Coordinates of N, CA and C in Angstrom, one line a residue:
M1 N 7.7 3.8 10.3 CA 6.4 3.7 9.6 C 5.6 2.5 10.1
Y2 N 4.4 2.7 10.6 CA 3.6 1.6 11.2 C 3.0 0.7 10.1
R3 N 3.0 -0.6 10.3 CA 2.6 -1.6 9.3 C 1.2 -2.1 9.6
I4 N 0.4 -2.1 8.6 CA -1.0 -2.6 8.7 C -1.2 -3.7 7.7
M5 N -1.7 -4.8 8.2 CA -2.0 -6.0 7.4 C -3.5 -6.0 7.2
I6 N -3.9 -6.1 5.9 CA -5.3 -6.2 5.6 C -5.7 -7.6 5.2
V7 N -6.5 -8.2 6.1 CA -7.0 -9.6 5.8 C -8.4 -9.5 5.3
E8 N -8.6 -9.4 4.0 CA -9.9 -9.1 3.4 C -9.8 -9.7 2.0
D9 N -10.8 -10.6 1.7 CA -10.8 -11.3 0.4 C -11.5 -10.5 -0.7
D10 N -12.3 -9.5 -0.4 CA -12.9 -8.7 -1.4 C -11.9 -7.7 -2.0
E11 N -11.5 -7.9 -3.3 CA -10.4 -7.2 -3.9 C -10.7 -5.7 -3.9
A12 N -12.0 -5.3 -4.2 CA -12.3 -3.9 -4.3 C -12.1 -3.2 -3.0
I13 N -12.6 -3.8 -1.9 CA -12.5 -3.3 -0.5 C -11.0 -3.3 -0.1
Q14 N -10.3 -4.4 -0.5 CA -8.9 -4.5 -0.2 C -8.1 -3.3 -0.8
N15 N -8.3 -3.1 -2.1 CA -7.6 -2.0 -2.7 C -8.0 -0.6 -2.2
S16 N -9.3 -0.4 -1.9 CA -9.7 0.8 -1.4 C -9.1 1.1 0.0
L17 N -9.0 0.1 0.8 CA -8.4 0.3 2.1 C -6.9 0.6 2.0
K18 N -6.3 -0.2 1.1 CA -4.8 0.0 0.9 C -4.5 1.4 0.5
Q19 N -5.2 1.9 -0.6 CA -4.9 3.3 -1.1 C -5.1 4.3 0.0
A20 N -6.2 4.2 0.8 CA -6.5 5.1 1.8 C -5.5 5.1 2.9
L21 N -5.1 4.0 3.3 CA -4.1 3.9 4.4 C -2.7 4.3 4.0
L22 N -2.3 4.0 2.7 CA -1.1 4.6 2.2 C -1.1 6.1 2.2
G23 N -2.3 6.7 2.0 CA -2.4 8.1 2.0 C -2.2 8.7 3.4
W24 N -2.5 7.9 4.4 CA -2.3 8.3 5.8 C -0.9 8.0 6.3
G25 N 0.0 7.5 5.4 CA 1.4 7.3 5.8 C 1.7 6.0 6.4
F26 N 0.8 5.0 6.2 CA 1.1 3.7 6.8 C 1.7 2.8 5.7
E27 N 2.5 1.8 6.1 CA 2.9 0.7 5.2 C 1.9 -0.3 5.3
V28 N 1.5 -0.8 4.1 CA 0.3 -1.7 4.0 C 0.6 -3.0 3.3
R29 N 0.1 -4.1 3.8 CA 0.2 -5.4 3.1 C -1.1 -6.0 3.0
T30 N -1.4 -6.5 1.8 CA -2.6 -7.3 1.5 C -2.2 -8.8 1.3
L31 N -3.2 -9.7 1.5 CA -2.9 -11.1 1.3 C -3.6 -11.6 0.0
R32 N -2.9 -12.5 -0.6 CA -3.5 -13.2 -1.8 C -4.0 -14.6 -1.4
S33 N -3.4 -15.2 -0.4 CA -3.8 -16.5 0.0 C -4.2 -16.4 1.5
F34 N -5.2 -17.1 1.9 CA -5.7 -17.1 3.3 C -5.6 -18.4 4.0
K35 N -4.6 -19.2 3.6 CA -4.4 -20.5 4.2 C -3.4 -20.5 5.3
Q36 N -2.5 -19.5 5.3 CA -1.4 -19.5 6.3 C -1.3 -18.1 6.9
I37 N -2.4 -17.5 7.4 CA -2.4 -16.2 7.9 C -1.4 -16.0 9.1
V38 N -1.4 -16.9 10.0 CA -0.5 -16.8 11.1 C 1.0 -16.7 10.7
E39 N 1.3 -17.5 9.7 CA 2.7 -17.5 9.2 C 3.0 -16.2 8.5
E40 N 2.0 -15.6 7.8 CA 2.2 -14.3 7.2 C 2.4 -13.2 8.3
V41 N 1.7 -13.3 9.4 CA 1.8 -12.3 10.5 C 3.2 -12.5 11.1
I42 N 3.7 -13.7 11.3 CA 5.0 -13.9 11.9 C 6.1 -13.4 11.0
A43 N 5.9 -13.6 9.7 CA 7.0 -13.2 8.7 C 7.0 -11.7 8.6
W44 N 5.9 -11.0 8.5 CA 5.8 -9.6 8.1 C 5.8 -8.7 9.4
K45 N 5.4 -9.2 10.5 CA 5.3 -8.5 11.8 C 4.6 -7.1 11.6
P46 N 3.3 -7.2 11.3 CA 2.5 -6.0 11.3 C 2.3 -5.4 12.7
D47 N 2.0 -4.1 12.7 CA 1.6 -3.4 14.0 C 0.2 -3.5 14.3
L48 N -0.7 -3.7 13.2 CA -2.1 -3.8 13.4 C -2.7 -4.6 12.3
I49 N -3.8 -5.3 12.5 CA -4.4 -6.1 11.5 C -5.9 -5.6 11.3
L50 N -6.3 -5.5 10.1 CA -7.7 -5.3 9.8 C -8.2 -6.7 9.3
M51 N -9.2 -7.2 10.0 CA -9.6 -8.6 9.8 C -11.1 -8.7 9.4
D52 N -11.3 -9.3 8.2 CA -12.6 -9.5 7.7 C -13.2 -10.7 8.4
L53 N -14.5 -10.8 8.6 CA -15.1 -12.0 9.2 C -15.2 -13.2 8.2
Y54 N -15.8 -12.9 7.1 CA -16.0 -14.0 6.1 C -14.9 -14.1 5.2
L55 N -14.1 -15.2 5.4 CA -12.9 -15.4 4.6 C -13.0 -16.8 4.0
P56 N -12.2 -17.1 2.9 CA -12.1 -18.5 2.4 C -11.5 -19.4 3.4
E57 N -11.8 -20.6 3.3 CA -11.3 -21.7 4.2 C -11.9 -21.5 5.6
K58 N -11.3 -20.6 6.4 CA -11.7 -20.4 7.8 C -12.0 -18.9 8.0
N59 N -12.9 -18.7 9.0 CA -13.4 -17.3 9.2 C -12.4 -16.5 10.1
G60 N -12.7 -15.2 10.2 CA -11.9 -14.3 11.0 C -11.9 -14.6 12.4
F61 N -12.9 -15.2 13.0 CA -12.9 -15.6 14.4 C -11.8 -16.6 14.6
Y62 N -11.7 -17.6 13.7 CA -10.7 -18.6 13.9 C -9.3 -18.0 13.8
W63 N -9.0 -17.2 12.8 CA -7.7 -16.6 12.6 C -7.3 -15.6 13.8
T64 N -8.3 -14.9 14.3 CA -8.0 -14.0 15.4 C -7.6 -14.9 16.6
A65 N -8.3 -15.9 16.9 CA -7.9 -16.8 18.0 C -6.5 -17.4 17.8
Q66 N -6.2 -17.8 16.6 CA -4.8 -18.3 16.3 C -3.7 -17.3 16.5
I67 N -4.0 -16.1 16.0 CA -3.0 -15.0 16.1 C -2.8 -14.6 17.6
R68 N -3.9 -14.7 18.4 CA -3.7 -14.4 19.8 C -2.8 -15.3 20.6
K69 N -2.6 -16.5 20.0 CA -1.7 -17.5 20.7 C -0.2 -17.0 20.6
I70 N 0.0 -16.2 19.6 CA 1.4 -15.8 19.3 C 1.7 -14.3 19.4
S71 N 0.6 -13.5 19.5 CA 0.8 -12.0 19.5 C -0.4 -11.3 20.1
S72 N -0.1 -10.1 20.7 CA -1.1 -9.3 21.3 C -1.3 -8.0 20.5
L73 N -0.9 -8.0 19.2 CA -1.0 -6.8 18.4 C -2.5 -6.5 18.1
P74 N -2.8 -5.2 17.9 CA -4.2 -4.8 17.8 C -4.8 -5.4 16.5
I75 N -6.1 -5.8 16.7 CA -6.9 -6.4 15.6 C -8.2 -5.7 15.6
I76 N -8.6 -5.1 14.4 CA -9.9 -4.5 14.2 C -10.6 -5.3 13.2
F77 N -11.8 -5.8 13.6 CA -12.7 -6.5 12.6 C -13.4 -5.5 11.7
I78 N -13.5 -5.8 10.4 CA -14.3 -5.0 9.5 C -15.2 -6.0 8.8
S79 N -16.5 -5.9 9.0 CA -17.4 -6.9 8.6 C -18.8 -6.3 8.3
S80 N -19.5 -7.0 7.4 CA -20.9 -6.6 7.1 C -21.9 -7.1 8.1
A81 N -21.4 -8.1 8.9 CA -22.2 -8.7 10.0 C -22.3 -7.7 11.2
D82 N -23.6 -7.2 11.4 CA -23.7 -6.2 12.4 C -24.5 -6.7 13.6
E83 N -24.7 -8.1 13.7 CA -25.4 -8.7 14.8 C -24.5 -8.6 16.1
N84 N -25.2 -8.4 17.2 CA -24.4 -8.3 18.5 C -23.6 -9.6 18.7
S85 N -24.2 -10.7 18.3 CA -23.5 -12.0 18.5 C -22.2 -12.1 17.8
S86 N -22.1 -11.5 16.6 CA -20.8 -11.5 15.8 C -19.8 -10.6 16.5
I87 N -20.3 -9.4 16.9 CA -19.4 -8.5 17.6 C -18.8 -9.0 18.9
L88 N -19.7 -9.7 19.7 CA -19.3 -10.3 20.9 C -18.3 -11.4 20.7
T89 N -18.6 -12.2 19.7 CA -17.7 -13.3 19.4 C -16.3 -12.8 19.0
A90 N -16.3 -11.8 18.1 CA -15.0 -11.2 17.7 C -14.2 -10.7 18.9
L91 N -14.9 -10.0 19.8 CA -14.2 -9.4 20.9 C -13.7 -10.5 21.9
T92 N -14.5 -11.6 22.0 CA -14.2 -12.7 22.9 C -13.0 -13.5 22.3
Q93 N -12.9 -13.6 21.0 CA -11.7 -14.3 20.4 C -10.5 -13.4 20.4
G94 N -10.6 -12.1 20.8 CA -9.4 -11.4 21.0 C -9.3 -10.1 20.1
A95 N -10.4 -9.7 19.4 CA -10.3 -8.5 18.6 C -10.4 -7.3 19.6
D96 N -9.8 -6.2 19.2 CA -9.7 -5.0 20.0 C -10.9 -4.0 19.6
D97 N -11.4 -4.1 18.4 CA -12.5 -3.2 18.0 C -13.2 -3.9 16.8
Y98 N -14.3 -3.3 16.5 CA -15.2 -3.9 15.4 C -15.9 -2.8 14.7
I99 N -15.8 -2.8 13.4 CA -16.5 -1.7 12.6 C -17.3 -2.4 11.5
T100 N -18.5 -2.0 11.3 CA -19.3 -2.7 10.3 C -19.3 -2.0 8.9
K101 N -19.4 -2.8 7.9 CA -19.4 -2.3 6.5 C -20.8 -1.9 6.2
P102 N -21.0 -0.8 5.3 CA -20.0 0.1 4.9 C -19.6 1.1 6.0
F103 N -18.4 1.5 6.0 CA -17.9 2.3 7.0 C -17.3 3.6 6.5
D104 N -17.2 4.6 7.3 CA -16.6 5.9 6.9 C -15.1 5.7 7.2
M105 N -14.3 6.0 6.1 CA -12.8 5.8 6.2 C -12.2 6.7 7.3
A106 N -12.7 7.9 7.5 CA -12.2 8.7 8.5 C -12.4 8.1 9.9
I107 N -13.5 7.5 10.1 CA -13.8 6.8 11.4 C -12.8 5.6 11.6
L108 N -12.6 4.8 10.6 CA -11.7 3.7 10.6 C -10.3 4.2 11.0
V109 N -9.8 5.2 10.3 CA -8.5 5.7 10.5 C -8.4 6.2 12.0
S110 N -9.4 6.9 12.5 CA -9.4 7.3 13.9 C -9.3 6.2 14.8
K111 N -10.0 5.1 14.5 CA -9.9 3.9 15.4 C -8.5 3.3 15.3
I112 N -7.9 3.2 14.1 CA -6.6 2.7 14.0 C -5.6 3.6 14.8
Q113 N -5.7 4.9 14.6 CA -4.7 5.8 15.3 C -4.9 5.7 16.8
A114 N -6.1 5.5 17.3 CA -6.4 5.4 18.7 C -5.7 4.1 19.3
L115 N -5.9 3.0 18.5 CA -5.3 1.8 19.0 C -3.8 1.8 19.0
L116 N -3.2 2.4 17.9 CA -1.8 2.5 17.9 C -1.2 3.4 19.0
R117 N -2.0 4.5 19.3 CA -1.5 5.3 20.4 C -1.5 4.5 21.8
R118 N -2.6 3.7 22.0 CA -2.7 3.0 23.2 C -1.6 1.8 23.3
T119 N -1.3 1.3 22.1 CA -0.4 0.1 22.1 C 1.0 0.5 22.0
Y120 N 1.3 1.5 21.2 CA 2.7 2.0 20.9 C 2.8 3.5 21.2
D121 N 4.0 4.0 21.1 CA 4.2 5.4 21.2 C 4.0 6.1 19.9
Y122 N 2.7 6.1 19.4 CA 2.3 6.5 18.1 C 1.9 7.9 18.0
T123 N 2.5 8.6 17.0 CA 2.1 10.0 16.7 C 1.8 10.0 15.2
P124 N 0.7 10.5 14.7 CA 0.4 10.6 13.3 C 1.5 11.4 12.6
K125 N 1.8 10.9 11.3 CA 2.8 11.6 10.5 C 2.5 13.1 10.3
S126 N 3.4 14.0 10.5 CA 3.2 15.4 10.4 C 3.3 15.8 9.0
N127 N 3.7 15.0 8.1 CA 3.8 15.4 6.7 C 2.6 15.1 5.9
I128 N 1.5 14.7 6.6 CA 0.2 14.4 5.9 C -0.7 15.6 6.2
L129 N -1.2 16.2 5.1 CA -2.2 17.3 5.3 C -3.5 16.7 4.8
E130 N -4.6 17.1 5.4 CA -5.9 16.5 5.0 C -7.0 17.6 5.1
H131 N -7.9 17.6 4.1 CA -9.0 18.5 4.0 C -10.1 17.9 3.1
H132 N -11.3 17.8 3.7 CA -12.4 17.2 2.9 C -12.0 15.9 2.2
Q133 N -11.5 15.0 3.0 CA -11.1 13.6 2.5 C -9.9 13.6 1.5
V134 N -9.4 14.7 1.2 CA -8.2 14.8 0.4 C -6.9 14.8 1.2
R135 N -6.0 14.0 1.0 CA -4.8 13.9 1.8 C -3.6 14.2 0.9
L136 N -2.7 15.0 1.3 CA -1.4 15.3 0.6 C -0.2 14.9 1.4
D137 N 0.6 14.0 0.8 CA 1.8 13.6 1.5 C 2.9 14.5 0.9
T138 N 3.4 15.4 1.8 CA 4.3 16.5 1.4 C 5.7 15.9 1.2
D139 N 6.0 14.7 1.6 CA 7.3 14.0 1.4 C 7.3 13.5 -0.1
S140 N 6.3 12.8 -0.5 CA 6.3 12.2 -1.8 C 5.6 13.0 -2.9
G141 N 4.8 14.1 -2.4 CA 4.1 14.9 -3.4 C 2.9 14.2 -4.0
E142 N 2.4 13.2 -3.3 CA 1.3 12.4 -3.8 C 0.0 12.8 -3.1
V143 N -1.1 12.9 -3.9 CA -2.4 13.3 -3.4 C -3.3 12.0 -3.4
F144 N -4.0 11.8 -2.3 CA -4.9 10.6 -2.2 C -6.3 11.1 -2.0
Y145 N -7.2 10.5 -2.7 CA -8.7 10.8 -2.5 C -9.4 9.5 -2.7
K146 N -10.1 9.1 -1.7 CA -10.9 7.8 -1.7 C -9.9 6.7 -2.0
D147 N -10.1 6.0 -3.1 CA -9.2 4.8 -3.4 C -8.2 5.2 -4.6
Q148 N -8.0 6.5 -4.8 CA -7.2 6.9 -5.9 C -6.0 7.8 -5.5
S149 N -5.0 7.9 -6.3 CA -3.9 8.8 -5.9 C -3.3 9.3 -7.2
I150 N -2.5 10.4 -7.1 CA -1.8 11.0 -8.2 C -0.6 11.8 -7.7
V151 N 0.4 11.8 -8.5 CA 1.7 12.5 -8.1 C 1.7 13.8 -8.7
L152 N 2.0 14.8 -7.8 CA 2.1 16.2 -8.3 C 3.5 16.6 -8.6
S153 N 3.7 17.6 -9.4 CA 5.0 18.2 -9.6 C 5.4 19.0 -8.4
K154 N 6.6 19.5 -8.3 CA 7.1 20.2 -7.1 C 6.2 21.5 -6.9
N155 N 6.0 22.2 -8.0 CA 5.2 23.5 -7.9 C 3.8 23.2 -7.5
E156 N 3.2 22.2 -8.1 CA 1.8 21.8 -7.8 C 1.7 21.4 -6.4
E157 N 2.6 20.7 -5.9 CA 2.6 20.2 -4.5 C 2.7 21.4 -3.5
R158 N 3.6 22.4 -3.9 CA 3.7 23.6 -3.0 C 2.5 24.4 -3.0
I159 N 1.8 24.5 -4.1 CA 0.6 25.3 -4.2 C -0.5 24.7 -3.3
L160 N -0.7 23.4 -3.5 CA -1.7 22.7 -2.7 C -1.4 22.7 -1.2
K161 N -0.1 22.5 -0.9 CA 0.3 22.5 0.5 C -0.1 23.9 1.2
I162 N 0.2 25.0 0.5 CA -0.1 26.3 1.0 C -1.6 26.4 1.2
L163 N -2.4 26.0 0.2 CA -3.8 26.1 0.3 C -4.4 25.3 1.4
M164 N -3.8 24.1 1.6 CA -4.3 23.2 2.7 C -3.9 23.7 4.1
E165 N -2.8 24.4 4.1 CA -2.3 25.0 5.4 C -3.2 26.2 5.8
H166 N -3.9 26.7 4.8 CA -4.8 27.9 5.0 C -6.2 27.5 4.5
K167 N -6.6 26.3 4.8 CA -7.9 25.9 4.4 C -9.0 26.8 4.9
N168 N -10.0 27.0 4.1 CA -11.2 27.9 4.3 C -10.7 29.4 4.4
Q169 N -9.5 29.7 3.9 CA -9.0 31.1 3.9 C -8.6 31.4 2.5
I170 N -8.7 32.6 2.1 CA -8.3 33.1 0.8 C -6.8 33.3 0.8
V171 N -6.1 32.7 -0.2 CA -4.6 32.8 -0.3 C -4.4 33.6 -1.5
S172 N -3.7 34.8 -1.4 CA -3.5 35.6 -2.5 C -2.5 35.0 -3.5
R173 N -2.6 35.5 -4.8 CA -1.6 35.1 -5.8 C -0.2 35.5 -5.4
E174 N -0.1 36.6 -4.8 CA 1.2 37.1 -4.4 C 1.9 36.2 -3.3
T175 N 1.0 35.7 -2.4 CA 1.6 34.7 -1.4 C 2.0 33.4 -2.1
L176 N 1.3 32.9 -3.1 CA 1.7 31.7 -3.8 C 2.9 31.9 -4.6
M177 N 3.0 33.1 -5.3 CA 4.2 33.4 -6.1 C 5.4 33.5 -5.2
E178 N 5.3 34.1 -4.1 CA 6.4 34.3 -3.2 C 6.9 32.9 -2.7
A179 N 6.0 32.0 -2.4 CA 6.4 30.7 -2.0 C 7.1 29.9 -3.1
L180 N 6.6 30.0 -4.3 CA 7.2 29.4 -5.5 C 8.5 30.0 -5.9
W181 N 8.7 31.2 -5.6 CA 10.0 31.9 -5.9 C 11.1 31.3 -5.1
K182 N 10.8 30.6 -4.0 CA 11.8 29.9 -3.2 C 12.4 28.7 -3.9
T183 N 11.8 28.3 -5.0 CA 12.3 27.2 -5.8 C 13.3 27.7 -6.8
D184 N 13.9 26.9 -7.6 CA 14.8 27.3 -8.6 C 14.2 27.8 -9.9
C185 N 12.8 27.8 -9.9 CA 12.1 28.2 -11.1 C 11.7 29.7 -11.1
Y186 N 11.7 30.3 -12.2 CA 11.3 31.7 -12.4 C 9.7 31.6 -12.4
I187 N 9.1 32.4 -11.6 CA 7.6 32.4 -11.5 C 7.1 33.8 -11.8
D188 N 6.2 33.9 -12.7 CA 5.5 35.1 -13.0 C 4.0 34.8 -12.9
E189 N 3.2 35.8 -13.2 CA 1.7 35.6 -13.1 C 1.2 34.5 -14.0
N190 N 1.8 34.5 -15.3 CA 1.4 33.4 -16.2 C 1.8 32.0 -15.8
T191 N 3.0 31.9 -15.2 CA 3.5 30.6 -14.8 C 2.6 30.1 -13.6
L192 N 2.2 31.0 -12.7 CA 1.4 30.6 -11.6 C 0.0 30.1 -12.1
S193 N -0.5 30.8 -13.1 CA -1.8 30.4 -13.7 C -1.7 29.0 -14.3
V194 N -0.6 28.8 -15.0 CA -0.4 27.5 -15.7 C -0.3 26.4 -14.6
N195 N 0.4 26.6 -13.5 CA 0.5 25.6 -12.5 C -0.8 25.3 -11.8
I196 N -1.6 26.4 -11.5 CA -2.9 26.2 -10.9 C -3.8 25.4 -11.8
N197 N -3.8 25.7 -13.1 CA -4.6 24.9 -14.1 C -4.2 23.4 -14.1
R198 N -2.9 23.2 -14.1 CA -2.4 21.8 -14.1 C -2.8 21.1 -12.9
L199 N -2.7 21.7 -11.7 CA -3.1 21.1 -10.5 C -4.6 20.8 -10.5
R200 N -5.4 21.7 -11.0 CA -6.9 21.5 -11.1 C -7.2 20.3 -11.9
K201 N -6.5 20.2 -13.0 CA -6.7 19.0 -13.9 C -6.4 17.7 -13.2
K202 N -5.3 17.7 -12.5 CA -4.9 16.5 -11.8 C -6.0 16.1 -10.7
L203 N -6.4 17.2 -10.0 CA -7.5 16.9 -9.0 C -8.8 16.5 -9.6
L204 N -9.1 17.0 -10.8 CA -10.3 16.6 -11.5 C -10.2 15.1 -11.9
A205 N -9.0 14.7 -12.2 CA -8.8 13.3 -12.6 C -9.1 12.3 -11.4
L206 N -9.0 12.9 -10.2 CA -9.3 12.1 -9.0 C -10.8 12.2 -8.6
G207 N -11.6 13.0 -9.4 CA -13.0 13.2 -9.1 C -13.3 14.5 -8.3
L208 N -12.3 15.4 -8.2 CA -12.4 16.6 -7.4 C -12.6 17.8 -8.3
E209 N -13.9 18.0 -8.6 CA -14.2 19.2 -9.4 C -14.4 20.4 -8.5
D210 N -13.8 21.5 -8.9 CA -13.9 22.8 -8.2 C -13.4 22.7 -6.8
Y211 N -12.4 21.8 -6.6 CA -11.8 21.7 -5.2 C -11.0 23.0 -4.9
I212 N -10.4 23.6 -5.9 CA -9.7 24.9 -5.7 C -10.6 26.0 -6.3
Q213 N -11.1 26.9 -5.4 CA -12.0 27.9 -5.8 C -11.2 29.2 -6.1
T214 N -11.6 29.9 -7.1 CA -11.1 31.3 -7.4 C -11.9 32.3 -6.7
R215 N -11.3 33.2 -6.0 CA -11.9 34.4 -5.5 C -11.4 35.6 -6.3
K216 N -12.2 36.1 -7.2 CA -11.8 37.1 -8.2 C -11.2 38.3 -7.5
G217 N -10.0 38.6 -8.0 CA -9.3 39.8 -7.5 C -8.7 39.6 -6.1
K218 N -8.9 38.4 -5.5 CA -8.3 38.1 -4.2 C -7.4 37.0 -4.1
G219 N -7.7 35.9 -4.8 CA -6.8 34.7 -4.8 C -7.6 33.4 -4.9
Y220 N -7.1 32.4 -4.1 CA -7.7 31.1 -4.2 C -7.9 30.5 -2.8
M221 N -8.9 29.6 -2.7 CA -9.1 28.9 -1.5 C -9.7 27.5 -1.7
I222 N -9.5 26.7 -0.7 CA -10.2 25.3 -0.7 C -11.1 25.2 0.5

């Protein structure tokens, strides 16, 4: 599992980044103190750093230059400063990429994956399914959306997995029941409906209304 260190003092952005990256299968560490960032890097050995520009004590330019003295690991700047001078300074100090706030999480993840591919023998985790910004970790049964997550039951996870594997296609109730029959649970029409409703309620708790659509007489789709 690849490690990403987030050097960001805005707690809301920090938590949002952490939840999103966990959903993509990364191991993530955030910092509470910004006085010994180099020591934190040496101790934890991240594979990539997300570096904010405006930090307490000293800025991201300074810390990037210090990190470059001991490591060539990829560093991506995330900053609200969009002036060419800031971007050029970051790259001159050793940053590999620069993305301005507010940013699209999908674009940031693509940049992270591209840098990891170039730097290491990186392949995105195959157990992560994604559709319309919703990510399902089929190992843990956890669903991630924006900066939130929720854990599904085994049956709920199987239902969502099948729907995500057939996104934009109608999946019949018979197909879902057949897949759930492979578990140790007895599944009938009513049991399937109960599991679908429970899954919908959990997705709604994440802010996903009508994520699973019913196609009357045919089945379900996302």
